[in-house]
mmCIF file of C-alpha atoms in Angstrom:
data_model
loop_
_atom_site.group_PDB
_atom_site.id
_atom_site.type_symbol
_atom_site.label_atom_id
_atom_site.label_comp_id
_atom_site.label_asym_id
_atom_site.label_seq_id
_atom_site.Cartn_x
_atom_site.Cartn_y
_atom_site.Cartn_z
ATOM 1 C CA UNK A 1 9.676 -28.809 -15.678
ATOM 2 C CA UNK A 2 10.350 -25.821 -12.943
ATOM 3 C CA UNK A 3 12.045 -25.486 -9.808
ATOM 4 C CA UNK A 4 10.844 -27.400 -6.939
ATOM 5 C CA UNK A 5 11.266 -25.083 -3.942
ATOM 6 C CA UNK A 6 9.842 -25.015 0.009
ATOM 7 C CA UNK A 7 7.923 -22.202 0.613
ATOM 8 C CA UNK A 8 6.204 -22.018 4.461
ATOM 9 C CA UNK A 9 6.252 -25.635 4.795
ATOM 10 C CA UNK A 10 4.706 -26.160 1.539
ATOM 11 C CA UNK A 11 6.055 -27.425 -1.564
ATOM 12 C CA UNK A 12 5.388 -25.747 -5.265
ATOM 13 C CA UNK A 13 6.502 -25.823 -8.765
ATOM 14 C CA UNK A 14 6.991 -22.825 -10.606
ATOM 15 C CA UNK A 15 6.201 -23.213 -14.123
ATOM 16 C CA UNK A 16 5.835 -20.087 -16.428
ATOM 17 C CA UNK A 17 5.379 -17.242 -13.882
ATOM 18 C CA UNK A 18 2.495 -19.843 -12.122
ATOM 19 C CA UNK A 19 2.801 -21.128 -8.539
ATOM 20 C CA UNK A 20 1.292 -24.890 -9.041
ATOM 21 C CA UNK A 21 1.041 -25.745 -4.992
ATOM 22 C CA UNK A 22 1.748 -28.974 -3.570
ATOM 23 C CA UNK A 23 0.211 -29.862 0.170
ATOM 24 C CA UNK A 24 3.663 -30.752 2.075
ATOM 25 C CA UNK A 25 3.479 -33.173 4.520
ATOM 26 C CA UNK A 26 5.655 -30.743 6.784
ATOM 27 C CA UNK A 27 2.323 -28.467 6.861
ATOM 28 C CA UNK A 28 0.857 -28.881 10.595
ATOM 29 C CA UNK A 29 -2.538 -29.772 10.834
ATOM 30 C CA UNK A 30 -4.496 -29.123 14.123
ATOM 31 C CA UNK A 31 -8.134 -29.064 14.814
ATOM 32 C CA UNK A 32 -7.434 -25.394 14.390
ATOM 33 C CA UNK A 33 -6.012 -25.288 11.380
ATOM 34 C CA UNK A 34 -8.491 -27.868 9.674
ATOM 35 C CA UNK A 35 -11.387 -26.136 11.184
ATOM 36 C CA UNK A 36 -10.450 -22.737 9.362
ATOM 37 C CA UNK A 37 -9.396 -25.062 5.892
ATOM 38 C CA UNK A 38 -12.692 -26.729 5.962
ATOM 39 C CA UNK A 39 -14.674 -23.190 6.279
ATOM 40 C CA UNK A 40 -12.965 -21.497 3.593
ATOM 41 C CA UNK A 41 -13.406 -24.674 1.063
ATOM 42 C CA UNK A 42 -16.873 -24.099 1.924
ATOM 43 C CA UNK A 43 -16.913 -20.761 0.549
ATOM 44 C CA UNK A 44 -14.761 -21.535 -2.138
ATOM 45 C CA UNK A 45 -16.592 -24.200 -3.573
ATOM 46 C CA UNK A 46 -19.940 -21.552 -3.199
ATOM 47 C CA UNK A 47 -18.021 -19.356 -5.331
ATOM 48 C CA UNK A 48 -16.992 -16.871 -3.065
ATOM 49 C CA UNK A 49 -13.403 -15.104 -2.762
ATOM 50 C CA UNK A 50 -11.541 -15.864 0.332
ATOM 51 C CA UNK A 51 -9.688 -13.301 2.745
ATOM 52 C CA UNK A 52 -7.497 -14.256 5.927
ATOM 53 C CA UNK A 53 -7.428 -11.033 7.872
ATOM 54 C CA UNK A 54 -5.246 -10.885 10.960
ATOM 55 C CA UNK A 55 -2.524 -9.202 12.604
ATOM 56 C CA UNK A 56 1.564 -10.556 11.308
ATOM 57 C CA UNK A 57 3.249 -13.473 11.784
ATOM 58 C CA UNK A 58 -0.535 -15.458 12.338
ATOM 59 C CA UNK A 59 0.486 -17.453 8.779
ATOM 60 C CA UNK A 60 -1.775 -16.057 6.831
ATOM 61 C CA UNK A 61 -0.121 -16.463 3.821
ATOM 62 C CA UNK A 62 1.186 -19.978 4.699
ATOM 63 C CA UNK A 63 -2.815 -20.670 5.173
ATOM 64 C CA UNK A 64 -3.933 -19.145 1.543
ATOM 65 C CA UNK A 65 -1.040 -21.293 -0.499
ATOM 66 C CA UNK A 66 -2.366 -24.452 1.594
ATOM 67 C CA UNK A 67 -5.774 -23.778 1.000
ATOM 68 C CA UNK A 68 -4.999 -23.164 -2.791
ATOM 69 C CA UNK A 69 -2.818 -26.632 -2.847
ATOM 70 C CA UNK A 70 -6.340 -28.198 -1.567
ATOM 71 C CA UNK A 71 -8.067 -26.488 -4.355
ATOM 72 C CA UNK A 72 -5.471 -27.851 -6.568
ATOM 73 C CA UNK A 73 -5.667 -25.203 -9.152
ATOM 74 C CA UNK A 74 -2.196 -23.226 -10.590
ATOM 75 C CA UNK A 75 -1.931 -20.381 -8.689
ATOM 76 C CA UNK A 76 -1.464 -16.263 -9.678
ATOM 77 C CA UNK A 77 0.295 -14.646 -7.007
ATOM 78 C CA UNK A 78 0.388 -10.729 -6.473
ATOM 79 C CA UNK A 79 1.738 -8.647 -3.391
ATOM 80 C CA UNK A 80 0.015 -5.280 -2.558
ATOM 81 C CA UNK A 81 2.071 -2.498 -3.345
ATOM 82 C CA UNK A 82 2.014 1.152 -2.096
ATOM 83 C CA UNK A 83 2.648 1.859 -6.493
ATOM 84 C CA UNK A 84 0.324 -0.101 -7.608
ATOM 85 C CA UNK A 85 -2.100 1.366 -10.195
ATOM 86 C CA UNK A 86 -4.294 -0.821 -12.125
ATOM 87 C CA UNK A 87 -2.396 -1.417 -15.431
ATOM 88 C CA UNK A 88 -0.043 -3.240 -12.587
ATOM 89 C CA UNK A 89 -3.018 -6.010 -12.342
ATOM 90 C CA UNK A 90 -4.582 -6.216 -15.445
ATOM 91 C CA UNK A 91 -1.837 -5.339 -18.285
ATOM 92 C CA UNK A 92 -0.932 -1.990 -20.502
ATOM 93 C CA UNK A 93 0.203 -0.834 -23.762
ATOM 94 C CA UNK A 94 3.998 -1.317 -23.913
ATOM 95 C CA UNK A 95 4.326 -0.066 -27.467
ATOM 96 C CA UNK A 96 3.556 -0.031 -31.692
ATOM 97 C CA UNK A 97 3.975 -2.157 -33.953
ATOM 98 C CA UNK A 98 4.708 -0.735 -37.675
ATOM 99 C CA UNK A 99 3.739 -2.977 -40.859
ATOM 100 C CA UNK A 100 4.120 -2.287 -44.113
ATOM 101 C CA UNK A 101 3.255 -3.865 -47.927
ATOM 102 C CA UNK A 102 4.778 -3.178 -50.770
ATOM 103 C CA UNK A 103 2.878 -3.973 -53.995
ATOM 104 C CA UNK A 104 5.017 -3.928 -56.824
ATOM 105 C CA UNK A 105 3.351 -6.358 -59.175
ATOM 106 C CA UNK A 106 2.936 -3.951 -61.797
ATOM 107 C CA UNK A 107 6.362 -2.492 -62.552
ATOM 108 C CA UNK A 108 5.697 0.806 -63.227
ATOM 109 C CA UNK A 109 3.151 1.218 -60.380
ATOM 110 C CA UNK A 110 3.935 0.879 -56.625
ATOM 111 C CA UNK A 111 1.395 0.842 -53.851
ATOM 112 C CA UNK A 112 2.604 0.940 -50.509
ATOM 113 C CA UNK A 113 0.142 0.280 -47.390
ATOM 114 C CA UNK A 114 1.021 0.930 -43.695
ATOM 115 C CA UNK A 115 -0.311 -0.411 -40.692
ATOM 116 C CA UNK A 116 0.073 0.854 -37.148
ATOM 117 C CA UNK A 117 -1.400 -1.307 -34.037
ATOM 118 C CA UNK A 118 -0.655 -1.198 -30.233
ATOM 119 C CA UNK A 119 0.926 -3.893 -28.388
ATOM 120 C CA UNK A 120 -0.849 -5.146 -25.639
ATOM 121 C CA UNK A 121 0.566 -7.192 -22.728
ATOM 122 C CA UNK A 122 -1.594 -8.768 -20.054
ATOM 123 C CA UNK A 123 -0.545 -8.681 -16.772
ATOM 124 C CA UNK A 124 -1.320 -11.172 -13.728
ATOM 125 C CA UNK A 125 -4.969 -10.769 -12.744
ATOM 126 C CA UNK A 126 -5.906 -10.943 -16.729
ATOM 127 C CA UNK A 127 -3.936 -14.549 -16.495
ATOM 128 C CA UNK A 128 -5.705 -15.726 -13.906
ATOM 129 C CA UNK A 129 -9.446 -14.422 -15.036
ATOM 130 C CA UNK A 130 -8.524 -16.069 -18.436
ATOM 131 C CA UNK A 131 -7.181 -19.528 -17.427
ATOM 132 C CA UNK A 132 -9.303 -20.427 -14.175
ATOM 133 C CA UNK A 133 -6.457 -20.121 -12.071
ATOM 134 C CA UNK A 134 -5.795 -19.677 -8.183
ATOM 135 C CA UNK A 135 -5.305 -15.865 -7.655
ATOM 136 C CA UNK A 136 -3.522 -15.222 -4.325
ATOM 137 C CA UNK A 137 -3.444 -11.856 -3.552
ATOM 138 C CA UNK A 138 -1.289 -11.236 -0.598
ATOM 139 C CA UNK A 139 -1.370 -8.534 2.132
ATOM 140 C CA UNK A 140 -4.032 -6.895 -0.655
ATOM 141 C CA UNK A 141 -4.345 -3.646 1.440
ATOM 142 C CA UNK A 142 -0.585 -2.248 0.426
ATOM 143 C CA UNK A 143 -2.292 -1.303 -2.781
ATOM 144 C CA UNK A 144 -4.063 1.669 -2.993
ATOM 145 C CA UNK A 145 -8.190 1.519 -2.974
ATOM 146 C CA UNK A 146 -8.360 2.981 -6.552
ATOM 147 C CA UNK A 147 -6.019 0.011 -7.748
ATOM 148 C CA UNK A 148 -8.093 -2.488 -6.201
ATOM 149 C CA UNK A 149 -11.261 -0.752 -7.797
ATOM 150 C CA UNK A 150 -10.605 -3.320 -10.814
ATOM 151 C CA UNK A 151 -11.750 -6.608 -8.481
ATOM 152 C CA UNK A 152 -15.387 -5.381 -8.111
ATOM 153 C CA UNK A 153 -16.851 -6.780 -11.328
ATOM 154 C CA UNK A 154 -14.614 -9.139 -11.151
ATOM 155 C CA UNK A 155 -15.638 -10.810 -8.111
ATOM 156 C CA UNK A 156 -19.448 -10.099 -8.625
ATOM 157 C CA UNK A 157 -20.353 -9.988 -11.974
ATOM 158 C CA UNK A 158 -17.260 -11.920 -13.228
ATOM 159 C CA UNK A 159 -16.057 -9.808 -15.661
ATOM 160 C CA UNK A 160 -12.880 -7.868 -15.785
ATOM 161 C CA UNK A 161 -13.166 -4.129 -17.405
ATOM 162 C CA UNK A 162 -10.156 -3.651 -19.640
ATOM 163 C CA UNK A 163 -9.366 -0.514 -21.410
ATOM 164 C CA UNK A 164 -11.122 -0.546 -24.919
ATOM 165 C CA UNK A 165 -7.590 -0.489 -27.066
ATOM 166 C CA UNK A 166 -6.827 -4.010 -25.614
ATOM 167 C CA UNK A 167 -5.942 -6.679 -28.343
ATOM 168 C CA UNK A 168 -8.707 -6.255 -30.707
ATOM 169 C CA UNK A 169 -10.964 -3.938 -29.622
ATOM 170 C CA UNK A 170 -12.081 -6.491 -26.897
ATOM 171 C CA UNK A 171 -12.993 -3.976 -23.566
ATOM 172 C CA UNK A 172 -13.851 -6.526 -21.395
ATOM 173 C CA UNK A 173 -12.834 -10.242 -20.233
ATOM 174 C CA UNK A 174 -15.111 -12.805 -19.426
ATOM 175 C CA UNK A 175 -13.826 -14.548 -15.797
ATOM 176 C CA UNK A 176 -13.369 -17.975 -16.387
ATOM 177 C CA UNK A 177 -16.096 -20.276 -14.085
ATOM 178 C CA UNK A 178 -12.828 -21.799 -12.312
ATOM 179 C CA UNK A 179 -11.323 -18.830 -11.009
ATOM 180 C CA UNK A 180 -10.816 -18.253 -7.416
ATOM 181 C CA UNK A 181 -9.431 -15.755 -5.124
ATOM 182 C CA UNK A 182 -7.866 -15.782 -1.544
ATOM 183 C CA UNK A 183 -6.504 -12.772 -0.389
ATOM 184 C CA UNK A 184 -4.666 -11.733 3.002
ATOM 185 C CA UNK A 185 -4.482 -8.324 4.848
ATOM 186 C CA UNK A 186 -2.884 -6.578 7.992
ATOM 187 C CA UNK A 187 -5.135 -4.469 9.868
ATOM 188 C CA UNK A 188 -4.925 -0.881 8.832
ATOM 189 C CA UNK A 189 -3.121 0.782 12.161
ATOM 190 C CA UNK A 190 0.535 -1.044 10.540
ATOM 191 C CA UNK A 191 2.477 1.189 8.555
ATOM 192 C CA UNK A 192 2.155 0.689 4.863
ATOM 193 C CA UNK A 193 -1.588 -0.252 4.631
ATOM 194 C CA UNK A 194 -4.567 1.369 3.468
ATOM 195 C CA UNK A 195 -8.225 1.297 4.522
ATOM 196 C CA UNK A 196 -10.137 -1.173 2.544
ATOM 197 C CA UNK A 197 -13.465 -0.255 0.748
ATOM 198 C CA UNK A 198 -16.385 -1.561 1.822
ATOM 199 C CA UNK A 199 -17.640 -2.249 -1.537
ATOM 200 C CA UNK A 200 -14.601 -4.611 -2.502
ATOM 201 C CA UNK A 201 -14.449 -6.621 1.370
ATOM 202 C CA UNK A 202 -18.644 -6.620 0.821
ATOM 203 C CA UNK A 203 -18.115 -9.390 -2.289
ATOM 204 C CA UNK A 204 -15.343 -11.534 -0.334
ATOM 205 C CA UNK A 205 -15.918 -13.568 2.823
ATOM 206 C CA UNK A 206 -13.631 -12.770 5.903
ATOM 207 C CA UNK A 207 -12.432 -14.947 8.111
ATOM 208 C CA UNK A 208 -10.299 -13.415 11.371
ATOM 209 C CA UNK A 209 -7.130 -15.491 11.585
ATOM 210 C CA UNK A 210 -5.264 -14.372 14.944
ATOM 211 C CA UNK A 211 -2.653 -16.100 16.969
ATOM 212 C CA UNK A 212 -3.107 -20.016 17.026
ATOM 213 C CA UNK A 213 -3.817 -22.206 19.940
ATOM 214 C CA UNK A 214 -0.944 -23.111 21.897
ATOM 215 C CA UNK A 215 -1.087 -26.740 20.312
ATOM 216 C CA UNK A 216 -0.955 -25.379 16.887
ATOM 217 C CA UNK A 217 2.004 -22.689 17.793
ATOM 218 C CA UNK A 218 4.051 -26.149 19.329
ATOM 219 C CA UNK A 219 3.636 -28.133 16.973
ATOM 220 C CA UNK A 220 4.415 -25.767 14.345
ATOM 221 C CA UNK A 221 7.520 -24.163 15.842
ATOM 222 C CA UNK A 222 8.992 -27.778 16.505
ATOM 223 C CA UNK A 223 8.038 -28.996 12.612
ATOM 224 C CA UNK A 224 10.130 -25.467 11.561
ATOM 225 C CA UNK A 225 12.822 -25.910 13.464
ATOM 226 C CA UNK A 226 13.394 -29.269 14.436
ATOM 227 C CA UNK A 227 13.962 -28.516 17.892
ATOM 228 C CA UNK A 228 12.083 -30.973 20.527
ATOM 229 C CA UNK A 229 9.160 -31.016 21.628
ATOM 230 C CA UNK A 230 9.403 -30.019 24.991
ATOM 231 C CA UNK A 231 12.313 -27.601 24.501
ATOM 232 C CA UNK A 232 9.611 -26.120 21.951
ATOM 233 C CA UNK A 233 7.154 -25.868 24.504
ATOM 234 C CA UNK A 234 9.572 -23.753 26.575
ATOM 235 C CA UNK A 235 10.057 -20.879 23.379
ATOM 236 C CA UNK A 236 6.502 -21.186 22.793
ATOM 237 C CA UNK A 237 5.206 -20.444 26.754
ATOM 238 C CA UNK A 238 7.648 -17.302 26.600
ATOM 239 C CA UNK A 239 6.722 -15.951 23.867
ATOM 240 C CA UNK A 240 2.580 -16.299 24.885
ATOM 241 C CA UNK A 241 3.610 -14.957 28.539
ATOM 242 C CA UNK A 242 5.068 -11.728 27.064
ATOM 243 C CA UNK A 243 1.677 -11.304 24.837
ATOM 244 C CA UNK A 244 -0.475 -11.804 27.698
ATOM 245 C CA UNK A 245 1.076 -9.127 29.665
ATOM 246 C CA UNK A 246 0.137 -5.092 30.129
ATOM 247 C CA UNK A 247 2.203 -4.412 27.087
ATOM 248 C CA UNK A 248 0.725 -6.737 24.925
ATOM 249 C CA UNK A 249 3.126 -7.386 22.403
ATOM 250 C CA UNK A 250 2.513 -8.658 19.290
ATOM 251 C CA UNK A 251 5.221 -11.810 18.657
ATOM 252 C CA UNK A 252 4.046 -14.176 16.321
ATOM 253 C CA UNK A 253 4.955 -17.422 14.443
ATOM 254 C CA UNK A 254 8.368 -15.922 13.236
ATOM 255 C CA UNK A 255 9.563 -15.727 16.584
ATOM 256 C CA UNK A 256 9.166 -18.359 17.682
ATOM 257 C CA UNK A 257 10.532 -20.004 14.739
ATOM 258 C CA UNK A 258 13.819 -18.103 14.702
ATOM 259 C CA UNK A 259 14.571 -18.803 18.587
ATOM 260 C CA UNK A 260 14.098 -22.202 17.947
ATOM 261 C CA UNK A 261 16.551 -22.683 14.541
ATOM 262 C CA UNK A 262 19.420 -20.807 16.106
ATOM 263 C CA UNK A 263 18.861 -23.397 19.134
ATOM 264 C CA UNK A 264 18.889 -25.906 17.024
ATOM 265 C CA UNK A 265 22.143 -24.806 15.023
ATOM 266 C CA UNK A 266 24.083 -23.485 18.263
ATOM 267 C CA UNK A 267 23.145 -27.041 19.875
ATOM 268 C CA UNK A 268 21.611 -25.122 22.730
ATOM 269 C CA UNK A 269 18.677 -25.606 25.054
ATOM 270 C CA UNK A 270 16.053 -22.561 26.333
ATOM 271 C CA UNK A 271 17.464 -22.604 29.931
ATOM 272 C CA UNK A 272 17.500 -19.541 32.426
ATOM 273 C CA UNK A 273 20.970 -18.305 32.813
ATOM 274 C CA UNK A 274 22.513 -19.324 29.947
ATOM 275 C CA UNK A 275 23.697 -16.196 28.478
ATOM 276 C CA UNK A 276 23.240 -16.266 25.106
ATOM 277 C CA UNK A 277 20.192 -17.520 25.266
ATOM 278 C CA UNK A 278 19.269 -15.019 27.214
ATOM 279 C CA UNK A 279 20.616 -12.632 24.364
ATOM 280 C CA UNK A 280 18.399 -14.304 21.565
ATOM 281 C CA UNK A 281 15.262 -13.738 22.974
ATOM 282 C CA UNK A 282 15.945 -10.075 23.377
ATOM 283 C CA UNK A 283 17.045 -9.279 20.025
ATOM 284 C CA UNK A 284 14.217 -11.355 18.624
ATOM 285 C CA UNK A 285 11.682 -10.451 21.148
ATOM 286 C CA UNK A 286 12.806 -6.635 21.166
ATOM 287 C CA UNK A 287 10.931 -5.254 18.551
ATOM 288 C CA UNK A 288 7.491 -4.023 21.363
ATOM 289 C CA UNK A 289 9.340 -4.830 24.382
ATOM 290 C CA UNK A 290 12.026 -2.084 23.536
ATOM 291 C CA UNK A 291 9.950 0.576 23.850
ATOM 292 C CA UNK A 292 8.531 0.275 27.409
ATOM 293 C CA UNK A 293 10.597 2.674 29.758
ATOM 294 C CA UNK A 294 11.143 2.392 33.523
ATOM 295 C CA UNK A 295 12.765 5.817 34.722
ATOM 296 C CA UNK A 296 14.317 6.228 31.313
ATOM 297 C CA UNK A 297 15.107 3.186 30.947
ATOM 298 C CA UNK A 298 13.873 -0.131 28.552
ATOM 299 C CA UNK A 299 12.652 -2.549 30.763
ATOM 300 C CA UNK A 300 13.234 -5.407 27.945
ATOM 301 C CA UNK A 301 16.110 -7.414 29.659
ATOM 302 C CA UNK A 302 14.305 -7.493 32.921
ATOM 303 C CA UNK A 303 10.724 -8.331 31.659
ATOM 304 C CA UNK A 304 12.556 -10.920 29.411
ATOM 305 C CA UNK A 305 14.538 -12.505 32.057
ATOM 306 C CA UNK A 306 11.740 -12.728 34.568
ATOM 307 C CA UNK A 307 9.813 -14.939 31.610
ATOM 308 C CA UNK A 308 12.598 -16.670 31.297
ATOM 309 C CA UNK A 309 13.329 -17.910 34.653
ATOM 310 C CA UNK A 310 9.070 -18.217 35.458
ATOM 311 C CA UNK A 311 9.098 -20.704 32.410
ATOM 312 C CA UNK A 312 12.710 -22.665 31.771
ATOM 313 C CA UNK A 313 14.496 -24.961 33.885
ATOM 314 C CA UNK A 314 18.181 -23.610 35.030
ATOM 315 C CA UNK A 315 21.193 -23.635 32.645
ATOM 316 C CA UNK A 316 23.904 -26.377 33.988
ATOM 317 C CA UNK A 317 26.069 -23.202 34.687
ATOM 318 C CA UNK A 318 23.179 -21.052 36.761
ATOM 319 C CA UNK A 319 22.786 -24.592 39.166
ATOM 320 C CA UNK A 320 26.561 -25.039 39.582
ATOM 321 C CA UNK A 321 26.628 -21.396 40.151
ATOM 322 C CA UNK A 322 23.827 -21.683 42.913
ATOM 323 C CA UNK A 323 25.330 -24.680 44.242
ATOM 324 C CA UNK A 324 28.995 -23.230 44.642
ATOM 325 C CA UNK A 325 29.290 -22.754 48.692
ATOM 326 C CA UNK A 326 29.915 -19.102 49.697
ATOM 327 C CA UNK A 327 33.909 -19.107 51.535
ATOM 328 C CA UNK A 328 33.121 -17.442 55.159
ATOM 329 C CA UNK A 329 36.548 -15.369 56.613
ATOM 330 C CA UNK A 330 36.935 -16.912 60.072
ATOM 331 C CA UNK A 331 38.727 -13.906 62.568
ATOM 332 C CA UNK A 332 42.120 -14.254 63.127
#
C-alpha cells in the first residue's frame, strides 16, 4: 500500500509513481464549483481533454485532482517546466546493453556471438497513454511549445509518436481508449510562461476558471483554516475590497487561507486595531499593493488599514482606547 497524504483538501494514495485520487469530504462544493465539475465530466466523458485556464490562486489545480477523483481513474501527474524537451514526457535512451554467447560445445572450436541493444525507459506521458490513466498536466504552459508538440496526435488521433529505436522497433504507441487529460495554465503576461499554440489548445476544451463567488471563497477559506464562519467572512470581504479597487490586485485563495491559519494558531480575531493583525494582512497582502506609490511612498499600510477598519469590528484595545476620557488641565 502507499502513503495516504492531503493534498488541497483532497485525499490520494501514491502507489508506484501514480496519484490514485480520493474525493475528500473536506473538498467544498458550491453551486459554483459543481456547475464547472458537471461541465468538464461532460467533456470528459465525450472524449475530450480538459484545461482550467485562469489567473493564480483560483484552485485550478485543486479543481483538476477533484475532477480526476470523480473520474476515478489513477492519475499521471506532470508540471510544466521551462527545460522540458520531449524525451522529458515520453521517455529516452539511457544506455546499452552488451550480451554475449559463448559456444564451446566442440572443444577445439569456439564461436563467440555479441549482441548490442539500447535501453529504453518510458517516461510519464508513455505511462499514462499505455495504461488508460488520468494525465494531469499542471500549469502546462511552463514548457516550451516544441515540448508540448508531442500531445497533438495524441489528443486527436490517439497515438503517441515515439522515436523509431524505442523497445523493439515499435515508433509509435497506440493511446489506450481510457485515457484522459486535464491540464491547467496561467495566462501568458506571468513570468515563466509561454504562449500556447493554437494547434494544441484547438484539440482541448477550455474552460475560464477566475476568482470564485464570494460563497465559494467563505466557505472554502473557513474549511482550510478552521477559523469561523463569520470571522471568515471578515478575511474574505478584505481581501475582495482590495481586488475591486483602481489597483486591482490579484489576491487569491492562498491569501485568504494563510490570514486565516495564523488566526487560527495565534487565537486571534480580524479586528481593526489590533496590531498584528494589522501586520498579517500586509505582509500577505503586499505582494501588488507594495508597489503603488504616493509621493514616493507605498501606500500599502494606508490602503490596507482603511479596508480594514471599512470591514472589521474594533479590536477590544482600539474601543478601550476610544473610550479612555481625554484629562483637560484646569488653570491654576
Amino acid at each position: 500500500m502507499g502513503n495516504k497524504n492531503t493534498l488541497s483538501s483532497l485525499n490520494y494514495e501514491n502507489k508506484d509513481d501514480l496519484i490514485v485520487p480520493e474525493a475528500s469530504d473536506e473538498f467544498v462544493v458550491t453551486s459554483f464549483v459543481k456547475e464547472l465539475m458537471d461541465r468538464a465530466l461532460v467533456y470528459l466523458e465525450a472524449g475530450y481533454p480538459v484545461h482550467f485556464a485562469g489567473p493564480s490562486g483560483t484552485g485550478k489545480t485543486t479543481l483538476a485532482f477533484h475532477l480526476a477523483a470523480l473520474w476515478g481513474r489513477p492519475v499521471t501527474l506532470l508540471q510544466g517546466n521551462e527545460e522540458f524537451v520531449s524525451s522529458d514526457l515520453t521517455g529516452k535512451d539511457i544506455g546499452y546493453n552488451k550480451s554475449s554467447l559463448v559456444d564451446n560445445y566442440i572443444h577445439s572450436v569456439v564461436k563467440t556471438e555479441e549482441k548490442m541493444s539500447r535501453t529504453w525507459v518510458d517516461n510519464r506521458l508513455t505511462t499514462a497513454c499505455r495504461n488508460g490513466d488520468m494525465l494531469i498536466y499542471d500549469e502546462f504552459n511552463r514548457s516550451k511549445a516544441e515540448t508540448n508538440n508531442v500531445l497533438l496526435s495524441v489528443l486527436s488521433e490517439g497515438i503517441l509518436n515515439l522515436p523509431g529505436l524505442r523497445g523493439a522497433g515499435e515508433g509509435y504507441l497506440d493511446v489506450h481508449t481510457s485515457f484522459r487529460a486535464i491540464f491547467t495554465s496561467n495566462p501568458e503576461e506571468y513570468a515563466g510562461t509561454h504562449k500556447t499554440q493554437d494547434a494544441l489548445t484547438d484539440r482541448m476544451i477550455t474552460i475560464n476558471v477566475d476568482h470564485p463567488d464570494r460563497e465559494t471563497e467563505l466557505k472554502i477559506v473557513h474549511a482550510r483554516s478552521d477559523l469561523g464562519l463569520q470571522e471568515s467572512a471578515y478575511i474574505v470581504d478584505i481581501i475582495n475590497d482590495l481586488r475591486g479597487n483602481d489597483i486591482q490586485t490579484k489576491h487569491g485563495l492562498r491569501a485568504g487561507i494563510a490570514i486565516g491559519r495564523i488566526l487560527k494558531l495565534q487565537g486571534l480575531k480580524p479586528r481593526a486595531g489590533d496590531k498584528l493583525f494589522h501586520n498579517i494582512c500586509y505582509d500577505i497582502l503586499n505582494m501588488e499593493t507594495a508597489k503603488v506609490q504616493r509621493a514616493g511612498h507605498s501606500v500599502l499600510h494606508e490602503m490596507i488599514d482603511g479596508v480594514i477598519h471599512k470591514i472589521c469590528p474594533l479590536a477590544d484595545s482600539a474601543i478601550s482606547a476610544k473610550k479612555k476620557p481625554t484629562k483637560i488641565k484646569l488653570a491654576e
